[in-house]
C-alpha positions as a LaTeX table, in Angstrom:
\begin{tabular}{lrrr}
\hline
Residue & $x$ (\AA) & $y$ (\AA) & $z$ (\AA) \\
\hline
Met1 & $-0.05$ & $-0.03$ & $-0.05$ \\
Gln2 & 1.42 & 3.31 & $-1.11$ \\
Pro3 & 1.59 & 6.29 & 1.30 \\
Leu4 & $-0.92$ & 9.34 & 0.80 \\
Ser5 & 1.96 & 11.64 & $-0.02$ \\
Ala6 & 2.86 & 9.53 & $-2.92$ \\
Ala7 & $-0.64$ & 9.23 & $-4.38$ \\
Pro8 & $-0.93$ & 10.28 & $-8.00$ \\
Arg9 & $-2.60$ & 13.61 & $-8.93$ \\
Leu10 & $-6.25$ & 13.01 & $-10.01$ \\
Ile11 & $-6.78$ & 16.64 & $-11.40$ \\
Ala12 & $-4.52$ & 18.01 & $-14.15$ \\
Pro13 & $-3.58$ & 21.57 & $-14.28$ \\
Lys14 & $-5.34$ & 23.85 & $-16.86$ \\
Arg15 & $-3.48$ & 24.57 & $-20.01$ \\
Gly16 & $-1.88$ & 28.00 & $-20.44$ \\
Val17 & $-1.94$ & 28.73 & $-16.64$ \\
Asp18 & 1.35 & 28.94 & $-14.79$ \\
Arg19 & 0.55 & 28.29 & $-11.11$ \\
Asn20 & 4.20 & 29.34 & $-10.09$ \\
Ala21 & 3.71 & 32.81 & $-11.66$ \\
Ala22 & 3.67 & 35.83 & $-9.01$ \\
Val23 & 0.48 & 37.96 & $-8.59$ \\
Asp24 & 1.07 & 41.74 & $-9.68$ \\
Pro25 & 0.75 & 43.83 & $-6.47$ \\
Ala26 & 0.24 & 47.16 & $-8.31$ \\
Pro27 & $-3.24$ & 48.80 & $-8.11$ \\
Ser28 & $-5.12$ & 49.96 & $-10.94$ \\
Val29 & $-4.88$ & 53.42 & $-12.37$ \\
Leu30 & $-8.14$ & 54.63 & $-11.06$ \\
Ser31 & $-7.36$ & 53.27 & $-7.50$ \\
Tyr32 & $-3.89$ & 54.92 & $-7.54$ \\
Arg33 & $-5.32$ & 58.27 & $-8.53$ \\
Met34 & $-8.02$ & 58.00 & $-5.77$ \\
Gln35 & $-5.33$ & 57.23 & $-3.23$ \\
Arg36 & $-3.26$ & 60.09 & $-4.39$ \\
Leu37 & $-6.22$ & 62.53 & $-4.20$ \\
Trp38 & $-7.15$ & 61.41 & $-0.77$ \\
Leu39 & $-3.74$ & 62.25 & 0.55 \\
Thr40 & $-4.40$ & 65.98 & $-0.44$ \\
Pro41 & $-5.50$ & 67.98 & 2.71 \\
Ile42 & $-7.89$ & 70.22 & 0.76 \\
Phe43 & $-9.78$ & 67.15 & $-0.80$ \\
Arg44 & $-10.03$ & 65.45 & 2.70 \\
Ala45 & $-11.45$ & 68.64 & 4.08 \\
Leu46 & $-13.85$ & 68.97 & 1.28 \\
Val47 & $-15.23$ & 65.48 & 1.69 \\
Arg48 & $-15.34$ & 65.63 & 5.55 \\
Val49 & $-16.50$ & 69.17 & 6.09 \\
Gly50 & $-17.54$ & 70.76 & 2.89 \\
Leu51 & $-19.93$ & 68.05 & 1.55 \\
Pro52 & $-21.90$ & 67.82 & 4.88 \\
Ala53 & $-22.07$ & 71.62 & 5.29 \\
Cys54 & $-23.40$ & 72.08 & 1.64 \\
Ser55 & $-25.87$ & 69.38 & 2.25 \\
Ile56 & $-27.11$ & 71.10 & 5.39 \\
Val57 & $-27.18$ & 74.42 & 3.84 \\
Gly58 & $-29.11$ & 73.11 & 0.88 \\
Leu59 & $-31.74$ & 71.38 & 3.15 \\
Val60 & $-32.09$ & 74.57 & 5.26 \\
Trp61 & $-32.55$ & 76.65 & 2.09 \\
Met62 & $-35.20$ & 74.24 & 0.72 \\
Phe63 & $-37.00$ & 74.39 & 4.00 \\
Leu64 & $-36.86$ & 78.27 & 4.14 \\
Ser65 & $-37.85$ & 78.78 & 0.55 \\
Gln66 & $-41.46$ & 77.92 & 1.64 \\
Asp67 & $-43.51$ & 80.74 & 2.91 \\
Glu68 & $-45.43$ & 78.58 & 5.38 \\
Asn69 & $-42.18$ & 77.08 & 6.80 \\
Arg70 & $-40.87$ & 80.68 & 7.44 \\
Ala71 & $-44.01$ & 81.72 & 9.11 \\
Tyr72 & $-44.06$ & 78.65 & 11.35 \\
Leu73 & $-40.28$ & 79.19 & 12.35 \\
Arg74 & $-41.16$ & 82.81 & 13.15 \\
Ser75 & $-44.13$ & 81.89 & 15.31 \\
Met76 & $-42.00$ & 79.38 & 17.12 \\
Val77 & $-39.28$ & 82.10 & 17.93 \\
Gln78 & $-41.90$ & 84.62 & 19.10 \\
Glu79 & $-43.49$ & 82.05 & 21.27 \\
Ala80 & $-40.22$ & 81.19 & 22.82 \\
Gln81 & $-39.42$ & 84.77 & 23.47 \\
Val82 & $-42.79$ & 85.47 & 25.08 \\
Ser83 & $-42.43$ & 82.41 & 27.32 \\
Val84 & $-38.95$ & 83.55 & 28.55 \\
Gln85 & $-40.06$ & 87.13 & 29.12 \\
Asn86 & $-43.20$ & 86.23 & 31.07 \\
Gln87 & $-41.24$ & 84.07 & 33.62 \\
Pro88 & $-41.67$ & 85.44 & 37.12 \\
Val89 & $-37.95$ & 85.68 & 37.45 \\
His90 & $-37.81$ & 88.47 & 34.78 \\
Gln91 & $-40.78$ & 90.56 & 36.02 \\
Leu92 & $-40.04$ & 93.88 & 37.54 \\
Gln93 & $-42.68$ & 94.94 & 40.19 \\
Thr94 & $-41.18$ & 98.04 & 42.02 \\
Leu95 & $-39.20$ & 101.10 & 41.22 \\
Thr96 & $-36.68$ & 102.34 & 43.81 \\
Ile97 & $-34.97$ & 105.72 & 43.57 \\
Glu98 & $-31.69$ & 106.55 & 45.54 \\
Gly99 & $-29.90$ & 109.80 & 45.93 \\
Ala100 & $-32.66$ & 112.11 & 44.53 \\
Ser101 & $-34.30$ & 114.97 & 46.13 \\
Pro102 & $-38.15$ & 114.63 & 46.74 \\
Leu103 & $-38.87$ & 116.75 & 43.76 \\
Leu104 & $-36.48$ & 114.72 & 41.41 \\
Ala105 & $-37.76$ & 111.50 & 42.69 \\
Gln106 & $-41.32$ & 112.64 & 41.99 \\
Glu107 & $-40.45$ & 113.64 & 38.53 \\
Ile108 & $-38.93$ & 110.26 & 37.73 \\
Arg109 & $-41.76$ & 108.38 & 39.28 \\
Ala110 & $-44.21$ & 110.40 & 37.12 \\
Glu111 & $-42.31$ & 109.29 & 34.08 \\
Phe112 & $-41.81$ & 105.62 & 34.84 \\
Gly113 & $-43.95$ & 104.62 & 37.75 \\
Asp114 & $-46.86$ & 103.63 & 35.49 \\
Leu115 & $-44.89$ & 100.91 & 33.61 \\
Phe116 & $-45.02$ & 98.29 & 36.42 \\
Pro117 & $-45.31$ & 95.40 & 36.30 \\
Ile118 & $-43.26$ & 94.91 & 33.38 \\
Ser119 & $-40.76$ & 92.28 & 31.96 \\
Ala120 & $-37.12$ & 93.35 & 32.13 \\
Phe121 & $-36.72$ & 92.51 & 28.45 \\
Glu122 & $-39.36$ & 95.07 & 27.44 \\
Leu123 & $-37.44$ & 98.04 & 29.11 \\
Asp124 & $-34.71$ & 99.98 & 27.40 \\
Leu125 & $-32.47$ & 100.80 & 30.39 \\
Glu126 & $-30.20$ & 102.95 & 28.49 \\
Ala127 & $-33.01$ & 105.08 & 27.20 \\
Met128 & $-34.25$ & 105.54 & 30.68 \\
Arg129 & $-30.77$ & 106.47 & 31.86 \\
Arg130 & $-30.45$ & 109.05 & 29.01 \\
Trp131 & $-33.84$ & 110.52 & 29.88 \\
Ile132 & $-32.86$ & 110.98 & 33.53 \\
Met133 & $-29.37$ & 112.49 & 32.62 \\
Asp134 & $-31.22$ & 115.13 & 30.49 \\
Ile135 & $-32.63$ & 116.67 & 33.68 \\
Ala136 & $-30.38$ & 119.70 & 34.48 \\
Ser137 & $-30.10$ & 118.89 & 38.15 \\
Val138 & $-28.77$ & 115.28 & 37.53 \\
Glu139 & $-25.00$ & 114.88 & 37.56 \\
His140 & $-24.87$ & 111.04 & 37.08 \\
Ala141 & $-27.59$ & 108.29 & 36.81 \\
Ala142 & $-27.59$ & 104.62 & 36.72 \\
Val143 & $-30.58$ & 102.36 & 35.97 \\
Ile144 & $-30.15$ & 98.64 & 37.08 \\
Ala145 & $-32.64$ & 95.66 & 37.07 \\
Ser146 & $-31.98$ & 94.09 & 40.46 \\
Pro147 & $-33.06$ & 90.44 & 41.51 \\
Gly148 & $-36.33$ & 90.28 & 43.27 \\
Gly149 & $-38.42$ & 92.32 & 40.79 \\
Leu150 & $-36.71$ & 95.71 & 41.56 \\
Leu151 & $-35.68$ & 98.43 & 39.06 \\
Ser152 & $-33.19$ & 100.54 & 40.94 \\
Val153 & $-32.48$ & 104.15 & 39.81 \\
Gln154 & $-29.27$ & 105.65 & 41.39 \\
Val155 & $-28.90$ & 109.30 & 40.95 \\
Ser156 & $-26.26$ & 111.74 & 41.93 \\
Glu157 & $-27.83$ & 115.27 & 42.06 \\
Ile158 & $-26.31$ & 118.66 & 41.72 \\
Ala159 & $-27.01$ & 120.51 & 45.02 \\
Pro160 & $-28.72$ & 123.87 & 44.66 \\
Glu161 & $-27.27$ & 126.98 & 46.41 \\
Phe162 & $-29.66$ & 129.73 & 45.49 \\
Ile163 & $-33.27$ & 130.31 & 44.37 \\
Trp164 & $-33.56$ & 132.73 & 41.50 \\
Arg165 & $-36.86$ & 134.59 & 41.18 \\
Thr166 & $-37.55$ & 135.73 & 37.50 \\
Val167 & $-40.68$ & 136.65 & 35.55 \\
Glu168 & $-41.08$ & 132.91 & 34.68 \\
Gly169 & $-41.05$ & 131.81 & 38.35 \\
Leu170 & $-38.56$ & 130.23 & 40.84 \\
Gln171 & $-35.55$ & 128.46 & 39.56 \\
Leu172 & $-32.96$ & 126.40 & 41.54 \\
Val173 & $-29.38$ & 127.54 & 40.76 \\
Ser174 & $-26.22$ & 125.73 & 41.43 \\
Ala175 & $-23.05$ & 127.20 & 42.90 \\
Gln176 & $-21.70$ & 127.55 & 39.37 \\
Gly177 & $-24.73$ & 129.59 & 38.13 \\
Glu178 & $-26.47$ & 126.56 & 36.40 \\
Val179 & $-30.22$ & 126.65 & 36.34 \\
Leu180 & $-31.22$ & 123.33 & 37.70 \\
Arg181 & $-35.02$ & 123.17 & 37.74 \\
Arg182 & $-38.15$ & 125.20 & 38.26 \\
Val183 & $-39.94$ & 125.06 & 41.53 \\
Glu184 & $-43.51$ & 126.00 & 42.48 \\
Arg185 & $-43.19$ & 127.21 & 46.11 \\
Arg186 & $-40.44$ & 129.08 & 47.89 \\
Ala187 & $-41.32$ & 127.37 & 51.15 \\
Asp188 & $-40.07$ & 123.94 & 49.70 \\
Phe189 & $-36.60$ & 125.37 & 49.88 \\
Ala190 & $-36.78$ & 127.86 & 52.60 \\
His191 & $-33.11$ & 127.17 & 53.63 \\
Leu192 & $-31.66$ & 128.48 & 50.37 \\
Pro193 & $-31.15$ & 132.18 & 49.95 \\
Leu194 & $-33.32$ & 134.13 & 47.38 \\
Ile195 & $-31.78$ & 136.19 & 44.56 \\
Ala196 & $-33.55$ & 138.17 & 41.85 \\
Gly197 & $-32.89$ & 140.55 & 38.94 \\
Glu198 & $-31.32$ & 140.40 & 35.62 \\
Gly199 & $-27.51$ & 139.61 & 35.77 \\
Ala200 & $-27.84$ & 138.00 & 39.24 \\
Leu201 & $-26.28$ & 134.73 & 37.94 \\
Glu202 & $-23.21$ & 136.56 & 36.62 \\
Ala203 & $-22.58$ & 138.03 & 40.08 \\
Leu204 & $-22.99$ & 135.05 & 42.38 \\
Pro205 & $-19.48$ & 135.26 & 44.05 \\
Glu206 & $-20.44$ & 138.82 & 45.12 \\
Ala207 & $-23.94$ & 137.65 & 46.31 \\
Arg208 & $-22.34$ & 134.87 & 48.21 \\
Ala209 & $-20.03$ & 137.36 & 50.00 \\
Leu210 & $-22.90$ & 139.63 & 50.95 \\
Leu211 & $-24.86$ & 136.72 & 52.36 \\
Asn212 & $-22.02$ & 135.75 & 54.42 \\
Thr213 & $-21.73$ & 139.34 & 55.69 \\
Ala214 & $-25.54$ & 139.48 & 56.42 \\
Asp215 & $-25.34$ & 136.20 & 58.37 \\
Pro216 & $-26.02$ & 138.08 & 61.77 \\
Val217 & $-29.40$ & 139.20 & 60.37 \\
Val218 & $-30.25$ & 136.17 & 58.36 \\
Asp219 & $-33.44$ & 135.67 & 60.21 \\
Lys220 & $-34.57$ & 139.16 & 58.78 \\
Leu221 & $-33.31$ & 138.50 & 55.35 \\
Arg222 & $-35.57$ & 137.98 & 52.44 \\
Gly223 & $-33.06$ & 138.04 & 49.59 \\
Leu224 & $-30.79$ & 140.03 & 47.28 \\
Val225 & $-31.97$ & 141.85 & 44.22 \\
Arg226 & $-29.63$ & 142.73 & 41.27 \\
Ile227 & $-30.41$ & 146.22 & 40.00 \\
Gly228 & $-29.46$ & 147.22 & 36.43 \\
Glu229 & $-27.08$ & 144.45 & 36.26 \\
Arg230 & $-24.72$ & 146.77 & 38.20 \\
Arg231 & $-25.36$ & 146.54 & 41.90 \\
Trp232 & $-27.38$ & 144.81 & 44.69 \\
Asp233 & $-30.18$ & 145.70 & 47.01 \\
Val234 & $-30.57$ & 143.72 & 50.27 \\
Val235 & $-34.37$ & 143.17 & 51.01 \\
Leu236 & $-35.51$ & 142.33 & 54.59 \\
Leu237 & $-38.63$ & 140.54 & 55.54 \\
Asp238 & $-40.56$ & 143.51 & 56.70 \\
Gly239 & $-39.98$ & 145.37 & 53.33 \\
Gln240 & $-36.91$ & 147.33 & 54.25 \\
Thr241 & $-34.35$ & 147.74 & 51.53 \\
Ile242 & $-30.66$ & 148.44 & 51.83 \\
Ala243 & $-29.31$ & 149.85 & 48.48 \\
Leu244 & $-25.61$ & 149.02 & 48.10 \\
Pro245 & $-23.14$ & 150.69 & 45.92 \\
Glu246 & $-21.62$ & 149.13 & 42.67 \\
Val247 & $-18.10$ & 149.03 & 43.96 \\
Asn248 & $-17.13$ & 147.25 & 47.15 \\
Pro249 & $-20.71$ & 146.59 & 48.37 \\
Asp250 & $-19.60$ & 144.09 & 51.10 \\
Pro251 & $-17.79$ & 146.48 & 53.40 \\
Val252 & $-20.66$ & 149.07 & 53.10 \\
Leu253 & $-23.12$ & 146.32 & 54.17 \\
Ala254 & $-20.89$ & 145.62 & 57.14 \\
Gln255 & $-21.05$ & 149.22 & 58.10 \\
Val256 & $-24.79$ & 149.18 & 57.74 \\
Leu257 & $-25.15$ & 146.23 & 60.09 \\
Val258 & $-22.78$ & 147.92 & 62.69 \\
Leu259 & $-24.93$ & 151.16 & 62.45 \\
Ser260 & $-28.11$ & 149.15 & 62.76 \\
Ala261 & $-26.78$ & 147.49 & 65.96 \\
Ala262 & $-26.04$ & 150.93 & 67.33 \\
Gln263 & $-29.10$ & 152.81 & 66.19 \\
Asp264 & $-31.58$ & 150.00 & 65.89 \\
Leu265 & $-32.29$ & 150.93 & 62.29 \\
Phe266 & $-34.02$ & 147.66 & 61.42 \\
Glu267 & $-36.46$ & 148.22 & 64.27 \\
Arg268 & $-37.63$ & 151.61 & 62.92 \\
Asp269 & $-40.16$ & 152.72 & 60.27 \\
Ile270 & $-37.46$ & 153.08 & 57.60 \\
Leu271 & $-38.40$ & 151.90 & 54.11 \\
Leu272 & $-35.14$ & 152.39 & 52.34 \\
Met273 & $-31.56$ & 152.73 & 53.43 \\
Asp274 & $-29.77$ & 154.18 & 50.42 \\
Phe275 & $-26.00$ & 153.65 & 50.74 \\
Arg276 & $-25.23$ & 153.91 & 47.01 \\
Asn277 & $-23.05$ & 156.80 & 48.12 \\
Pro278 & $-21.48$ & 155.62 & 51.40 \\
His279 & $-20.27$ & 159.27 & 52.12 \\
Arg280 & $-23.92$ & 160.52 & 51.94 \\
Pro281 & $-26.32$ & 157.78 & 53.11 \\
Thr282 & $-29.90$ & 158.74 & 53.10 \\
Leu283 & $-33.09$ & 157.13 & 54.50 \\
Arg284 & $-36.57$ & 156.96 & 53.01 \\
Leu285 & $-39.10$ & 156.80 & 55.84 \\
Arg286 & $-42.48$ & 155.44 & 55.83 \\
Pro287 & $-45.08$ & 158.29 & 56.16 \\
Gln288 & $-46.06$ & 157.32 & 59.73 \\
Ala289 & $-42.44$ & 157.37 & 60.79 \\
Leu290 & $-41.90$ & 161.18 & 60.73 \\
Ala291 & $-42.44$ & 161.51 & 64.41 \\
Gly292 & $-39.33$ & 159.32 & 65.04 \\
Leu293 & $-36.95$ & 161.01 & 62.67 \\
Lys294 & $-34.98$ & 162.85 & 65.40 \\
Gln295 & $-34.19$ & 159.61 & 67.19 \\
Val296 & $-31.63$ & 158.58 & 64.67 \\
Lys297 & $-28.27$ & 160.20 & 65.08 \\
Gly298 & $-24.92$ & 160.34 & 63.16 \\
Val299 & $-26.50$ & 159.95 & 59.71 \\
Thr300 & $-27.80$ & 162.52 & 57.26 \\
Phe301 & $-31.43$ & 161.70 & 56.47 \\
Ser302 & $-33.84$ & 162.92 & 53.75 \\
Glu303 & $-37.39$ & 161.91 & 53.11 \\
Phe304 & $-38.54$ & 160.83 & 49.78 \\
Ala305 & $-42.27$ & 161.12 & 49.20 \\
Lys306 & $-43.81$ & 158.48 & 47.15 \\
\hline
\end{tabular}
């Protein structure tokens, strides 16, 4: 019996085929070109990013090209906005004002107080701040939507130093002569000195010096009146007037106060104390004061009939 390895071949090889010939490992021309193209970074980026992006853009364009689709998308966005704006966390319920005087706070509340409750998204905070800054008496303003439904208005206000009486009414004036606001009642700012007359704002340093000199009789003082844009009259509460000269009025007023302390001028029926010429002061008496004329000494007097 013969071994299996020595068994005769039962299948004959095909004619024309060399079983010992090697297989060619080289790729085809198309496969080679595709492999070379894939090694190019631009081509890889185009396939990986460009084609998906173009596909997405095309789908979106096809979707938005229809009017009903655009209307549907717009309504969804609006509903989402309304839903977010109406959340309680975004609702403003109260307006708080800090650093403002009562009149300024009242003006701000009159403008914005009726808006509440309102969503924070519906308010233009910058426009509110600009409106407040347009008020002459406001130096700085900030509008902040705070947690808890609070809209906080923080104001730095210019402090008034005088009240200026004009034909148009009473005006608050700063130390620099800026007209801040109009006021209705003098009693609301009784602590501020009153000035009047054309040219008063241009002579505020002089008015300030006269007020400092008149401090001993401040309880009798009504205010200062600028006459002819040249000089000042000091007006007292009982209607008495001290006419001061154009030049160096402050020392003259100091002399009048000394004289009044010595002769009780402010307690007499004197209507006008004319010191426009300090060397020849004159007095104008009330008609019923003639009997007391001789009681005043050391000053030349003359009576001016009305």
